[in-house]
XYZ file of C-alpha atoms in Angstrom:
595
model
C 34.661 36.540 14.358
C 35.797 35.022 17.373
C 34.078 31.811 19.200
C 32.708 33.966 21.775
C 30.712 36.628 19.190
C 29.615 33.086 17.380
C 28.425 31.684 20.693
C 26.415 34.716 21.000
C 25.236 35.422 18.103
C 24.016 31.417 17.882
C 22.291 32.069 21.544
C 20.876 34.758 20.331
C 19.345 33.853 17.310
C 17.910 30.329 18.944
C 16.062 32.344 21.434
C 14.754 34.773 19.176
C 13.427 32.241 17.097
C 11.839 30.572 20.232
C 10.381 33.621 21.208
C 8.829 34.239 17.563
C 7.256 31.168 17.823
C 5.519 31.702 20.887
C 4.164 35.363 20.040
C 3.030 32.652 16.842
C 1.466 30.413 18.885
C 0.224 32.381 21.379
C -1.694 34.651 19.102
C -2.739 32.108 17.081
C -4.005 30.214 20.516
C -6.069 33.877 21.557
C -7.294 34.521 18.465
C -8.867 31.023 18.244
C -9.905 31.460 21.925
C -11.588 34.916 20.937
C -13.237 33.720 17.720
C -14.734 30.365 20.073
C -15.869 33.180 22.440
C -17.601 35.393 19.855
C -19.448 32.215 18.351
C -20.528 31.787 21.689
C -21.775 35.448 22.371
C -23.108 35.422 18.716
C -24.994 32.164 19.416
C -26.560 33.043 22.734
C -27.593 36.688 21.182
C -29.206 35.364 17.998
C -30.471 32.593 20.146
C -32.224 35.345 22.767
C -33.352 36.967 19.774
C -34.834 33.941 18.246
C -36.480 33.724 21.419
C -38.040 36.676 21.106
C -39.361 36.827 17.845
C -41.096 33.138 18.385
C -42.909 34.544 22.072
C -44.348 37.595 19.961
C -45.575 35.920 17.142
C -46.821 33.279 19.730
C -48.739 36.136 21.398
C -50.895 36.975 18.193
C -51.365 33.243 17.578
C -52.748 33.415 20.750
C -55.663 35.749 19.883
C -56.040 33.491 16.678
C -56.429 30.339 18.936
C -59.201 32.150 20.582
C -61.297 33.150 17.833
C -60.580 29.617 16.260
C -62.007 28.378 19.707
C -65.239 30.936 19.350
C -67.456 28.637 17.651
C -70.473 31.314 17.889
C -68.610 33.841 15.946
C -68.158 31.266 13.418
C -71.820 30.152 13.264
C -72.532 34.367 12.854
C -70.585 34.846 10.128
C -71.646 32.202 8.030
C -75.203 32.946 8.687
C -77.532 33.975 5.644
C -79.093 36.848 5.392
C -82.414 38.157 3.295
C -81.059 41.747 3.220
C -77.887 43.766 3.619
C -79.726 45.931 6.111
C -80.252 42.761 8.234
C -76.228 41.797 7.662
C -75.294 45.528 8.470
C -77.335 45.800 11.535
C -75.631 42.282 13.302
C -72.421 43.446 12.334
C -72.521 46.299 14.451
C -74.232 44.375 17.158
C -72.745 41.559 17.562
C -69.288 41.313 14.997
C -67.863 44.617 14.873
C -67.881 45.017 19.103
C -65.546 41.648 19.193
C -63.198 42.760 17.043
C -62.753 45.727 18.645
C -62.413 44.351 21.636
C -59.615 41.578 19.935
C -57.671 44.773 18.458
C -57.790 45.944 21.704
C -56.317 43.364 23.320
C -53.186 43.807 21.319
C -51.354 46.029 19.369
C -52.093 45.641 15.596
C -53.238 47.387 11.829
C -56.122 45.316 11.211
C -58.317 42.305 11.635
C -60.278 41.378 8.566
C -62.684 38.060 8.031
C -62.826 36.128 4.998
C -65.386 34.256 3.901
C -67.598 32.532 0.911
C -70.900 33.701 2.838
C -72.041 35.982 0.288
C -74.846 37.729 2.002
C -72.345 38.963 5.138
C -69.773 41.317 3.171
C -69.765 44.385 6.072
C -67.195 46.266 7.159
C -64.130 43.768 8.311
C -66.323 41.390 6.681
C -64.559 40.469 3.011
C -65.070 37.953 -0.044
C -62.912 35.525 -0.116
C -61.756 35.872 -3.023
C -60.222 39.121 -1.649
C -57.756 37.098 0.482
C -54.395 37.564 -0.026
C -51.879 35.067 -0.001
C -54.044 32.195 -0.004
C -55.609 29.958 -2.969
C -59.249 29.481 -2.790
C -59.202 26.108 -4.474
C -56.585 24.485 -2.671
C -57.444 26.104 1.300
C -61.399 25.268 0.534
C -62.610 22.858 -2.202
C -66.183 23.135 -3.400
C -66.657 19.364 -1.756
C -65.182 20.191 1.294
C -62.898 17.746 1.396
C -59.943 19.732 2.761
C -60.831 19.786 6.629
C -57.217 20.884 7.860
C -56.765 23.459 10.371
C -54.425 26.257 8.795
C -52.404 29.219 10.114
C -49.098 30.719 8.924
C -47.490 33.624 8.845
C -46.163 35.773 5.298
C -44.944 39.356 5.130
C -46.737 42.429 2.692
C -44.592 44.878 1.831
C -45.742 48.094 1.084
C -45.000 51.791 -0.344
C -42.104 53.141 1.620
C -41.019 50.053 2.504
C -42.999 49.660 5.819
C -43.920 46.151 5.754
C -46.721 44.105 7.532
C -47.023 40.573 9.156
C -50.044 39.160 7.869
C -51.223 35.890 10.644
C -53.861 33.903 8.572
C -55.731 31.320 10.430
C -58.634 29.112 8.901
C -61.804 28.660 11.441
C -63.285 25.803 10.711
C -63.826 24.638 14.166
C -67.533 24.437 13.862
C -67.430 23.068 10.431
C -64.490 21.665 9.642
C -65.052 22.173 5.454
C -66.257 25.770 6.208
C -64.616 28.300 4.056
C -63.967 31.077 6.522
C -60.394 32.727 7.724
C -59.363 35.599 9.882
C -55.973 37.718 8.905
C -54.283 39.940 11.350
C -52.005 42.794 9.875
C -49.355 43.987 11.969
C -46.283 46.433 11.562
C -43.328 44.204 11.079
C -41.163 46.807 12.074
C -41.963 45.640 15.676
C -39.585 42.772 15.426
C -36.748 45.782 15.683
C -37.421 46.533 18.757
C -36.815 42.571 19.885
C -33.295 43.375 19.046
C -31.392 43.474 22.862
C -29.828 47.205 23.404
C -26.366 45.387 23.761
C -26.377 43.837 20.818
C -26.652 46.896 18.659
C -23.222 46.582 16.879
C -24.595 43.493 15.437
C -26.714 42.990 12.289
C -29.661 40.852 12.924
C -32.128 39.533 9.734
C -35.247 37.894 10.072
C -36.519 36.026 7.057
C -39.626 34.382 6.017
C -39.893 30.264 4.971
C -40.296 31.911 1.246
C -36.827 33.654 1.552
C -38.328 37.642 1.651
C -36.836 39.188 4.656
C -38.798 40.823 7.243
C -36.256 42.413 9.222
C -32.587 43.753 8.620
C -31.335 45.852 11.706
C -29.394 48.043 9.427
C -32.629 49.510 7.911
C -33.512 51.548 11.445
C -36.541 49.109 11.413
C -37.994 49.777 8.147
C -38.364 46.407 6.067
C -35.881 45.644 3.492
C -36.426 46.237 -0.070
C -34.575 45.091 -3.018
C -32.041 47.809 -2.521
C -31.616 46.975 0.605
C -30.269 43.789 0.139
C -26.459 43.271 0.709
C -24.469 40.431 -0.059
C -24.655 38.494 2.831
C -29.085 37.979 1.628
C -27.277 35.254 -0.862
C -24.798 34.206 1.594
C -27.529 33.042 4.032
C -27.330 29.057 4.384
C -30.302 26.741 4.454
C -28.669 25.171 7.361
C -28.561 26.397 10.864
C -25.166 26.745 12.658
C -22.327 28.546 12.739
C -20.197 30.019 9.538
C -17.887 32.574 8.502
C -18.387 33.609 5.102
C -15.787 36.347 3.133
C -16.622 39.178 1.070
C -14.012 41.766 0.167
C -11.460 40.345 1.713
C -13.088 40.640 5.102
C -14.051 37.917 7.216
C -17.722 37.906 8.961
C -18.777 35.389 11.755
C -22.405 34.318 10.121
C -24.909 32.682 12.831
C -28.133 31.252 11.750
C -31.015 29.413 13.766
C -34.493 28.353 12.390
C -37.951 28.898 14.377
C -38.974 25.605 14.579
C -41.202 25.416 17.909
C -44.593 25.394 16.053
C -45.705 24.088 12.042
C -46.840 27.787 11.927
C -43.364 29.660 12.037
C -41.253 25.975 11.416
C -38.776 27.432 8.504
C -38.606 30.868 9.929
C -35.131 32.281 9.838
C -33.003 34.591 12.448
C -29.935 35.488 11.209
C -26.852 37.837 12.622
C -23.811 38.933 11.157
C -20.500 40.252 13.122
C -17.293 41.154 11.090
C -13.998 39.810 12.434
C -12.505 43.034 12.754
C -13.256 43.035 16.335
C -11.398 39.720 16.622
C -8.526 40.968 14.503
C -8.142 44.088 17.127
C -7.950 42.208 20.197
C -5.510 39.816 18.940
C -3.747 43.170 17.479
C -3.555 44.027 21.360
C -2.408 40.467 22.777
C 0.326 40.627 19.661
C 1.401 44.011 20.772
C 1.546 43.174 24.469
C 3.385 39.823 23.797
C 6.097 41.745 21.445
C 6.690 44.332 24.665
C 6.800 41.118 27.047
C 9.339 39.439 24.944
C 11.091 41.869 23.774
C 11.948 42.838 27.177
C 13.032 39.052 28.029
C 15.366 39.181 25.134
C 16.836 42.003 26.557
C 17.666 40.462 29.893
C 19.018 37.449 27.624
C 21.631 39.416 25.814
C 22.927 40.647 29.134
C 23.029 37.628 30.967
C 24.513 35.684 27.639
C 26.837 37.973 27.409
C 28.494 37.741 30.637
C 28.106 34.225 30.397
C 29.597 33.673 26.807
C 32.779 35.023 28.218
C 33.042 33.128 31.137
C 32.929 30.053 28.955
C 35.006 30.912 26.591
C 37.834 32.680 28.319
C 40.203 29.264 28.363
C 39.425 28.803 24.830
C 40.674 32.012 24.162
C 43.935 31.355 26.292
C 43.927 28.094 23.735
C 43.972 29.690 20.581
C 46.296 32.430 21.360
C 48.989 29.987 22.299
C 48.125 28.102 18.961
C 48.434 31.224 16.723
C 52.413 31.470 18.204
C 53.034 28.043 16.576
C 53.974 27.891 12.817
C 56.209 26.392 10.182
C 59.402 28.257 11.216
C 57.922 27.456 14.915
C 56.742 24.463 14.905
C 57.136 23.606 18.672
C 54.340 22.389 21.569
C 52.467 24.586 23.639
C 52.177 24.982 26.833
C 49.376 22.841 28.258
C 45.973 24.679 29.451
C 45.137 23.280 32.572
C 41.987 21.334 33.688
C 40.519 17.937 32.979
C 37.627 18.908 29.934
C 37.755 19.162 27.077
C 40.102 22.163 26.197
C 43.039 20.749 27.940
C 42.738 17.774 26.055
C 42.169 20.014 22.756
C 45.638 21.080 23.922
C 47.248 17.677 24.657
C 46.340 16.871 20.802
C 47.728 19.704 19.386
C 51.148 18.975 21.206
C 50.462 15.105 19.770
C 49.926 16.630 16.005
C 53.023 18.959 15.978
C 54.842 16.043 16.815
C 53.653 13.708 14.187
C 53.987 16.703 11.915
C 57.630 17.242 12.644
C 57.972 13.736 11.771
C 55.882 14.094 8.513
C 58.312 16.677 7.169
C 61.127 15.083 7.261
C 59.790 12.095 5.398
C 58.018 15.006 2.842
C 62.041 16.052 2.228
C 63.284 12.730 1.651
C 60.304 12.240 -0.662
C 60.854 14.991 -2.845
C 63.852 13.396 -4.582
C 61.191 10.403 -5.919
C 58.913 13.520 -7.053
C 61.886 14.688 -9.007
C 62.550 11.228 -10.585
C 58.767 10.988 -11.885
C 58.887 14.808 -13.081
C 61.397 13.366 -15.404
C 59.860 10.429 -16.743
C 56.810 12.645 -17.376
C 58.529 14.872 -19.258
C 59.617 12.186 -21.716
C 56.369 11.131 -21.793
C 55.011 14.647 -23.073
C 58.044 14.284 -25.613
C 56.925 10.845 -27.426
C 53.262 12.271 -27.515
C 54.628 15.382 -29.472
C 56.665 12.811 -31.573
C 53.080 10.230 -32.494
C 51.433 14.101 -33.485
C 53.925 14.442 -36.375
C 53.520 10.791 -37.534
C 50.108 11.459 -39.111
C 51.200 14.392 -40.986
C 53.815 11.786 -42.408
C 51.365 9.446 -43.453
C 49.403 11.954 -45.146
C 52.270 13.631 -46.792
C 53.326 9.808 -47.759
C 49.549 9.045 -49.606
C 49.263 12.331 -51.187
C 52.868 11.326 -53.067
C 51.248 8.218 -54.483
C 47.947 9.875 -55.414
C 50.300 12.566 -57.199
C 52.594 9.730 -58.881
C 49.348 7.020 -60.121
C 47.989 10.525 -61.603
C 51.163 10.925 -63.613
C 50.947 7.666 -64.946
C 46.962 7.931 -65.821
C 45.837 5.509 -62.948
C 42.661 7.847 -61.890
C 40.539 4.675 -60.331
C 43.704 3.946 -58.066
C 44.582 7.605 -57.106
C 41.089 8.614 -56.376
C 41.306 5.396 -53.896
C 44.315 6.677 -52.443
C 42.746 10.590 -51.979
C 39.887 9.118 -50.022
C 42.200 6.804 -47.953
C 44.210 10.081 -47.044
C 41.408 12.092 -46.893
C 40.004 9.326 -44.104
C 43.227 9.458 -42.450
C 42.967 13.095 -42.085
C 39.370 13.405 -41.186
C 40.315 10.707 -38.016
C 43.858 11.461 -36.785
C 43.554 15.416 -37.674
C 41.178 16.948 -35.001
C 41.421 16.378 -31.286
C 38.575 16.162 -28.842
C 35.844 13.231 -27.812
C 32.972 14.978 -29.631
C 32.574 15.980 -33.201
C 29.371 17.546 -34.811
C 27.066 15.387 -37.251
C 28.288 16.941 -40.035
C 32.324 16.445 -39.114
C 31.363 12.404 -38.609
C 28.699 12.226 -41.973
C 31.782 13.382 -43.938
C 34.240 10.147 -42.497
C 31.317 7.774 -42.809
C 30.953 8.910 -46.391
C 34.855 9.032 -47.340
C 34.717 5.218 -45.721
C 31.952 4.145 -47.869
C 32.778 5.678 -51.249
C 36.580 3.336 -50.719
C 34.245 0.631 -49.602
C 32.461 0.825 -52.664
C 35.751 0.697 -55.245
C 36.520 -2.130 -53.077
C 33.087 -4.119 -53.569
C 32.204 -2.189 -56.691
C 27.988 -3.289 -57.363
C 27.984 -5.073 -54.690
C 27.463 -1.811 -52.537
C 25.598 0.861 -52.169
C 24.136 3.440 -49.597
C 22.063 6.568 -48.849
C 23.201 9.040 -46.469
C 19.375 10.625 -44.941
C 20.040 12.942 -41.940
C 18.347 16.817 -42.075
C 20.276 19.250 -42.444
C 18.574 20.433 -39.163
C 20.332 17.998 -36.877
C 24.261 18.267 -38.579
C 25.350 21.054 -35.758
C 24.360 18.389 -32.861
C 27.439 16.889 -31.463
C 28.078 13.225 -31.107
C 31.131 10.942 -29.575
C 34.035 10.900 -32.223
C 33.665 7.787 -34.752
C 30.531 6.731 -33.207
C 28.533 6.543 -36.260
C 32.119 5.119 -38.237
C 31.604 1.854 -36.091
C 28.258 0.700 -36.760
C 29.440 2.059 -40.460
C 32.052 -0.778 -40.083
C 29.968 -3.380 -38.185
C 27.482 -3.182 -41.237
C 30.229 -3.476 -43.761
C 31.689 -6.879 -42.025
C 28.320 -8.527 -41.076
C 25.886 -7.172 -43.807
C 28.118 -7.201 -46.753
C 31.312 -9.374 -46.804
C 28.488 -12.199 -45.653
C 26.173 -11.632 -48.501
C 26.728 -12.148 -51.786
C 24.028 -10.397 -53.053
C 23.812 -6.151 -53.420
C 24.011 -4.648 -50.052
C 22.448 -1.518 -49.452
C 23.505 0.662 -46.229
C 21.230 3.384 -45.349
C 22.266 5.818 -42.639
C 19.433 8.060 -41.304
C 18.520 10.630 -38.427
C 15.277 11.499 -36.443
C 13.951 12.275 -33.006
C 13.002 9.659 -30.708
C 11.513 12.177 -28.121
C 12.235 15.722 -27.001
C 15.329 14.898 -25.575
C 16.644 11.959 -27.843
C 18.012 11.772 -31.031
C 18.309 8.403 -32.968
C 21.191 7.691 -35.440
C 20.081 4.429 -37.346
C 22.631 2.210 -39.909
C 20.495 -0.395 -41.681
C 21.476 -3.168 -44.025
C 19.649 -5.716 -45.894
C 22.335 -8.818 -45.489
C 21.735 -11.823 -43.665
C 20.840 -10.453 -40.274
C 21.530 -12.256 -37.019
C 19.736 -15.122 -35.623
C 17.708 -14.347 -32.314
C 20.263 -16.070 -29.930
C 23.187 -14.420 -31.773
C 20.926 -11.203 -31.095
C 20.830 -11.843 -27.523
C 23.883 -12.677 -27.120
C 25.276 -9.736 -28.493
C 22.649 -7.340 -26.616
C 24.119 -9.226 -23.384
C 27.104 -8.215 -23.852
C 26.906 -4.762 -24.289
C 24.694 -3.724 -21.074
C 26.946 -6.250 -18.912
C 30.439 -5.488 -19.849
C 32.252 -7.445 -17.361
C 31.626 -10.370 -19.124
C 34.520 -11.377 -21.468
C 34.036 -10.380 -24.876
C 37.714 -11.555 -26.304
C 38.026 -9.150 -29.429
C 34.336 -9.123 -31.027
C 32.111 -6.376 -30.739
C 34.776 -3.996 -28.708
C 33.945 -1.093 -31.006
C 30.193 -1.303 -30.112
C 31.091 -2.010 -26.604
C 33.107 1.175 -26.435
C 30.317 3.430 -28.006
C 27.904 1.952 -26.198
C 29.935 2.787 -22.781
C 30.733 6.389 -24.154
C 26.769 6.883 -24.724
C 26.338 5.531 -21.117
C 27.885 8.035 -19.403
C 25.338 10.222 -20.559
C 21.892 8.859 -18.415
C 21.063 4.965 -18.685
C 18.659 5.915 -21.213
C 20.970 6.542 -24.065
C 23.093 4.236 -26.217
C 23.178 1.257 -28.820
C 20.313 -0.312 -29.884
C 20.646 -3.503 -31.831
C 17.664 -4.938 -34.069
C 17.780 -8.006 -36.682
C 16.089 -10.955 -38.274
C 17.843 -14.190 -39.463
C 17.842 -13.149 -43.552
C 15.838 -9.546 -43.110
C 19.196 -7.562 -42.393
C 20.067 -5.848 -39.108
C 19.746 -2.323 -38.158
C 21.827 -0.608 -34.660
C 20.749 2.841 -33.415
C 22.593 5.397 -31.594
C 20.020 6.812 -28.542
C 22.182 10.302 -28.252
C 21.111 13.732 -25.635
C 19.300 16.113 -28.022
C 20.740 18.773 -25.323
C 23.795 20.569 -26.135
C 24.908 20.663 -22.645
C 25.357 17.642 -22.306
C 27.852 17.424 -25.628
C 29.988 20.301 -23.954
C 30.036 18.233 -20.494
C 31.298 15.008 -22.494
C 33.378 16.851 -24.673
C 35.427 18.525 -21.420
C 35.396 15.252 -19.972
C-alpha cells in the first residue's frame, strides 16, 4: 500500500470517526432536549389537570360551606319531635324543598343528613350510625368534647365498578358538639371528563389520601377495580415530581403532583404516565436525518481528499521511485528532488547514508578475516567441552573397578562406600539441564547421606519426609544437595553429640512450595544469623568463599519473583533449619529450565 492509499485511508477513517461522534452527541444532545421538553408538557398537563380536579371538588365544597353556614337548617334537624307524623310533615315542608333545591344547584346522586336526633329519621334524614366512612365515637363523643369542623372527601365503589365521591362535612356551626353531618354522593366518573382532549394519548390516575384510585383514563371513565390495576398503581411515589420508572424493558416518563390547596383534598394524588417510545421515535428521526447529512459530507470528503492526497504526495512518489533503483550491486546517490521541505532533504540524507554505507562495507570485508580467526578458536572450544563429557564416564568406570576389586577381597563396608560415591558421581555429572524433578534430587541427597553416615557412623542420622505428591515438581539442580551439605558442616562436624537431619516438603500457599533441611546441632547465634541473612539478599557485598553455595541457590530461586528463595532460621544450641521458597507452577520450571 502506497503512502498516498495510507494517507487516505488515515483521512478517512479520522473523519469518520469525527462524524460518528457527532451523530453520538448530537442525538444524545436531542434526545435529552426532547425528554426535558416532554417533562415539561407532562408537567404543565398533569398540572392543568390537577387544576381541574381541585376547582370541581371546590365547587361541591362550596354547597357544603353553605349548608354549614345555614344555621336554621341545623337547629331543624336536631329538633325533637312527639310523633313521626309531626317529623314527616316538616320534612316535606321545610327539609326536603332545600335539598332539592341544593341538588339542583349542581349535578349529583344524592344528599343524605346524618344525625343522632332520633325522633327526625325521614326520608334523606338517616341515623347516624348509618354513616359511612366515619366513626361515631371519634367524629362525636358522648361529652362533646370534639368541637372540630370536619369535611373530606373518600371514594365508594360499587357493582360494575361505577364509583362515587362521597363529600362529608360535619355542621356543627350552631352547636359546635352537635352530632350532625351532610354527605354528598357524586359519580366519580366525572373527573374523566377533566381530562384535556389533547392529552388523550396520556394516562392520567387520580388517587385518594388512602391509596384507592378514583380515576384511571384507561378505564373509559369507569373507576378502577382490582383488575384494573397495572403495574405502574405500585410504582406510584409518595413524593411529587418527576420520574421515569421501567417495566418490561420500556421506559415511562412518571409525573406526580399532590392536591394540597385545602386540609380537605391535602394528600390527594394526580398522576400521568407517558412511555418513551415517543421520545425514542423522534430521536429515531434526528438519527436518521443526521446519518443522510453526514453521510453526504463524507462523500464530498473522499473526493476532495482524494485529489488532495495526490497532490501531496506526488514528490514523495518521485522520491521513492528513485530509491527503489538503488541497491547492493547499485549502490550509488540519487538524483536530488528539488525544493527546500522536507522531501528534498529526505533525499540529501539518503545520498549522505549510501555514502557512509559504501564506507561501512569495506571495513565489513576487512573485518571478516577477525570473524574467521574467532570461528576457529570457537571451534576448539566446542572440542575441549566434548573432551570434559568423557572425563566423567572415566571416573565412573575408574570407581566401579575398585568397588569390583574390595568385593573380591571381601571388603563389603568399603565397596558399598565406593558404589554410593560413584553412584553420586553419576547422579551429578550424568544429566544435563538447570532443573531436575524432586524425585531426581531426593535420590543424590540420599546417596550423599547414606556415605555421610559410614563416614560419621552413630553420630548421624536422617529422615527423608516429602509426599509422594510433590516428587514430579521440578526444582534448580543440587539445590536441596547444598543445604544437605551446609547441615552436614555446621550441624554435625560441630557437634559431638547424634545429629539428626530431617528433610521435609509442604505448601506454603497456593503458589509456593517449601523444601525444609533441619538439624539439631549447635545452631547459629543471632548476629551470625544476621549476618548470614545479609548476605544473601545483598550479594554485592564480599562474601570471600563462605556461604557461595547458598548464595548461588538463593540467586537461582530469585530469578523466579522476589518472593521465592532461601530462608534461614536458628537458635544458639536449638539447631538451624534453611527452607527453599520454590513456584508451585510448572511453567515457571520449564521457563528456568530453557533459560
Amino acid at each position: 500500500m502506497n503512502i498516498r492509499s495510507k494517507l487516505f485511508i488515515t483521512n478517512g477513517a479520522v473523519v469518520v470517526i469525527l462524524i460518528v461522534s457527532l451523530i453520538f452527541v448530537m442525538e444524545s444532545y436531542a434526545r435529552k432536549s426532547i425528554l426535558v421538553m416532554l417533562k415539561e408538557n407532562a408537567a404543565h398537563s398533569l398540572s392543568q389537570l390537577a387544576e381541574n380536579v381541585d376547582n370541581m371538588l371546590k365547587s361541591y365544597e362550596e354547597i357544603s360551606d353553605y349548608v354549614y353556614m345555614d344555621d336554621v337548617l341545623q337547629l331543624r334537624l336536631q329538633k325533637k319531635f312527639e310523633t313521626y307524623a309531626e317529623a314527616h310533615n316538616d320534612y316535606f315542608e321545610f327539609v326536603r324543598p332545600q335539598v332539592f333545591a341544593i341538588q339542583s344547584s349542581k349535578e349529583m346522586l344524592d344528599i343524605n343528613f346524618y344525625t343522632d336526633n332520633p325522633t327526625f329519621h325521614v326520608g334523606n334524614i338517616r341515623p347516624l350510625t348509618d354513616m359511612n366512612g366515619i366513626a361515631e365515637a371519634s367524629a362525636c363523643p358522648p361529652d362533646g368534647s370534639n368541637r372540630d369542623s370536619m369535611r373530606r372527601w373518600s371514594v365508594l365503589p360499587e357493582s360494575g365498578g361505577q364509583g362515587q365521591l362521597r363529600l362529608t362535612q360535619r355542621l356543627n356551626h350552631l352547636t359546635a358538639g352537635s352530632c350532625l353531618f351532610m354527605q354528598i354522593d357524586l359519580n366519580a366518573g366525572k373527573l374523566h371528563n377533566l381530562i384535556m382532549k389533547e392529552s388523550e394519548k396520556n394516562r392520567f390516575l387520580i388517587v385518594m389520601p388512602d391509596g384507592v384510585p378514583v380515576l384511571d383514563s384507561m378505564t373509559g371513565g369507569r373507576m378502577p377495580v382490582e383488575a384494573d390495576r397495572d403495574w405502574y398503581y405500585s410504582e406510584l411515589p409518595e413524593t411529587p415530581g418527576v420520574h421515569i420508572v421501567k417495566h418490561d424493558n420500556k421506559e415511562y416518563l412518571l409525573t406526580v403532583q399532590q392536591l394540597d390547596s385545602r386540609s380537605s383534598i391535602r394528600g390527594i394524588r394526580v398522576a400521568s404516565l407517558i412511555p418513551l417510545n415517543e421520545l425514542e421515535a423522534r430521536s429515531k428521526t434526528l438519527l436518521t436525518t443526521s446519518i443522510i447529512f453526514c453521510f453526504l459530507t463524507l462523500i464530498v470528503f473522499m473526493i476532495v481528499n482524494f485529489f488532495v492526497s495526490g497532490r501531496i504526495t506526488r514528490r514523495l512518489r518521485q522520491l521513492s521511485a528513485r530509491m527503489r533503483q538503488t541497491d547492493m550491486d547499485r549502490l550509488q546517490p540519487i538524483e536530488r528532488v528539488k525544493g527546500s521541505d522536507e522531501v528534498s532533504s529526505l533525499s540529501h540524507v539518503f545520498n549522505g547514508m549510501v555514502v557512509r554505507m559504501q564506507r561501512l562495507i569495506r571495513e565489513v570485508y576487512e573485518s571478516e578475516l577477525v570473524a574467521k580467526e574467532l570461528q576457529l578458536k570457537t571451534k576448539e572450544a566446542e572440542l575441549y567441552a566434548l573432551q570434559t563429557q568423557i572425563n566423567p564416564h572415566y571416573l565412573y568406570n575408574t570407581l566401579n573397578a575398585i568397588r569390583g576389586n574390595l568385593l573380591e577381597k571381601g571388603d563389603r563396608a568399603n565397596a558399598e562406600i565406593v558404589s554410593l560415591l560413584a553412584k553420586s558421581f553419576r547422579q551429578v555429572l550424568g544429566k544435563s539441564g538447570r532443573m531436575v524433578s524432586l524425585e531426581e534430587e531426593i535420590n543424590v541427597v540420599e546417596t550423599y547421606l547414606k556415605i555421610q553416615a559410614f563416614r560419621y557412623s552413630d553420630r548421624l542420622s536422617y529422615r527423608i519426609e516429602v509426599p509422594e505428591s510433590f516428587r514430579e515438581l521440578q526444582i534448580p539442580k543440587l539445590s536441596l544437595q547444598t543445604l544437605i551439605e551446609n547441615a552436614i558442616v555446621h550441624g554435625l562436624e560441630r557437634n559431638e553429640a547424634a545429629t539428626l537431619v530431617t528433610v521435609s516438603a509442604e505448601r506454603a500457599d497456593e503458589h509456593t512450595l517449601r523444601l525444609s533441611v533441619a538439624d539439631n546441632g549447635p545452631g547459629m547465634t543471632p548476629e551470625r544469623l544476621a549476618e548470614v541473612r545479609q548476605r544473601l539478599e545483598d550479594a554485592s557485598q564480599p562474601s570471600g568463599q563462605q556461604h557461595i553455595g547458598l548464595l548461588n541457590v538463593h540467586q537461582r530461586l530469585q530469578s523466579f519473583g522476589p518472593k521465592y528463595g532461601v530462608l534461614l532460621e536458628s537458635e544458639s544450641g536449638g539447631g538451624a533449619s534453611a527452607h527453599l521458597h520454590i513456584p508451585y507452577s510448572t511453567s515457571s520450571y520449564r521457563k528456568e529450565g530453557s533459560a
